[in-house]
């Protein structure tokens, strides 16, 4: 598919047809999985096909990367063995010791790694990035080189204004990387809002079936940092394997319909849970009462995602008891799959977490929303 066609078609069509790729040998409408770890050298010692070794050269991985790049409106995308591998590679590829501004509320695993980033010569300031004045105050001219923001952010679903952050960052000559795992390209396209790099834990919505661990980076335009990231992925051996890339491609074909249905169910559940006597706060950017709602209305198109959290009025023990009583919702970490998950986040996040003890996180799957509602309200009755 050429660039003009890609620009004309909806993300739904691009994903459903996997950019119209097919197998050139058999004309199969689904591509084979390319498993070869190494490639034949030509007799004149060259590699005319352009494929040398599996660390970096794999057609199945590249095909999934092309689709992600199209979905994000990116110049290029790279797949990694996990979201963490993708995220950490950005930092490891920074040219020199850098001051990093990062969202206070974000995926706990990456935050805990960032807390120890001093080992690599960098410094980090965690800021409530939904507060633009706080962000401006945190900038150190000449030192701040990277902004790392997550929106909506785990597990409070705070909203950071991507375009406003990009203005602040670019005025300071810094780059902006957005963890857009929760929003997906269907609801937010960070690169179009000015971000330099967008990151996904493809383990979540992009794959959507809880059977692949993968991570992706996509870049607005090629540059020195991106070249170092690409090189380092080979050096560290961090690329995704072809079988998982193929599964990811299969998952992404239904991304648009999945996330729209998940967001619709989440909105319907949230609407009915507001005012529930066991619940002190419902956290969802689609609610008019959510502090980030106005920015979310501007920045998110077509939906507010499939994630929400509840704070339980009676506190932490009651929250854990609610999670123990659901039958349909599955008690498990992760998010974005077709099955709905419930999790008491404070139990997993540990030290330094801004997550309140009374909070339960919900990842809405593709089950019937009424059945999810009845299961949850039955469980909530233990916290009245
Ligand atoms: C899960 C997750 C990650 C980490 O991704 P893995 O694929 O589990 O390594 C990063 N950011 C967010 C928002 C996530 O939900």
XYZ file of N, CA, C and O and ligand atoms in Angstrom, residues 82-85 107 150 154 179 181-182 199 201-204 213-214 335, ligand 1:
87
model
N 9.424 -6.516 24.686
C 8.437 -6.128 25.697
C 8.301 -4.610 25.676
O 9.154 -3.917 25.094
N 7.268 -4.117 26.327
C 7.114 -2.671 26.482
C 8.288 -2.099 27.255
O 8.807 -1.026 26.926
N 8.724 -2.812 28.284
C 9.858 -2.346 29.091
C 11.133 -2.271 28.253
O 11.930 -1.340 28.408
N 11.339 -3.253 27.363
C 12.531 -3.224 26.504
C 12.477 -2.008 25.586
O 13.497 -1.347 25.352
N 3.014 3.849 34.657
C 3.216 2.419 34.807
C 4.338 2.168 35.825
O 5.463 2.640 35.628
N 2.957 9.767 30.277
C 2.012 8.670 30.058
C 0.613 9.261 30.213
O 0.317 9.907 31.217
N -1.575 5.298 34.321
C -1.851 4.195 35.235
C -1.623 4.571 36.692
O -0.546 5.053 36.980
N 4.095 7.449 26.386
C 3.604 6.081 26.544
C 2.098 6.127 26.303
O 1.334 6.611 27.136
N 0.137 3.493 25.551
C -0.405 2.136 25.664
C -1.907 2.130 25.914
O -2.649 1.377 25.295
N -2.354 2.976 26.830
C -3.752 2.941 27.262
C -4.667 3.616 26.240
O -5.787 3.176 26.003
N 5.393 5.371 22.457
C 5.748 4.036 22.929
C 4.479 3.261 23.282
O 3.503 3.839 23.765
N 3.227 -0.557 25.146
C 3.331 -1.946 25.535
C 2.336 -2.651 24.616
O 1.126 -2.610 24.837
N 2.860 -3.273 23.556
C 1.995 -3.951 22.575
C 1.372 -5.205 23.171
O 0.476 -5.815 22.580
N 1.877 -5.585 24.359
C 1.287 -6.660 25.151
C -0.194 -6.385 25.420
O -0.982 -7.313 25.592
N -0.542 -5.114 25.473
C -1.873 -4.710 25.931
C -2.832 -4.622 24.736
O -3.093 -5.625 24.114
N 3.962 -10.909 24.754
C 4.635 -9.789 25.427
C 5.431 -9.064 24.345
O 6.270 -9.680 23.678
N 5.135 -7.786 24.140
C 5.818 -7.045 23.074
C 5.778 -5.559 23.377
O 4.920 -5.087 24.122
N -3.550 -5.539 31.187
C -4.736 -4.834 30.705
C -4.834 -4.989 29.189
O -3.899 -5.442 28.526
C 2.345 -2.957 30.694
C 2.788 -1.572 30.490
C 4.133 -1.276 30.239
C 5.194 -2.351 30.218
O 5.031 -3.196 29.122
P 5.465 -4.753 29.099
O 5.033 -5.169 27.735
O 4.699 -5.436 30.207
O 6.938 -4.787 29.302
C 4.476 0.038 30.020
N 3.556 1.026 30.051
C 2.256 0.776 30.303
C 1.282 1.909 30.329
C 1.831 -0.526 30.524
O 0.538 -0.771 30.795
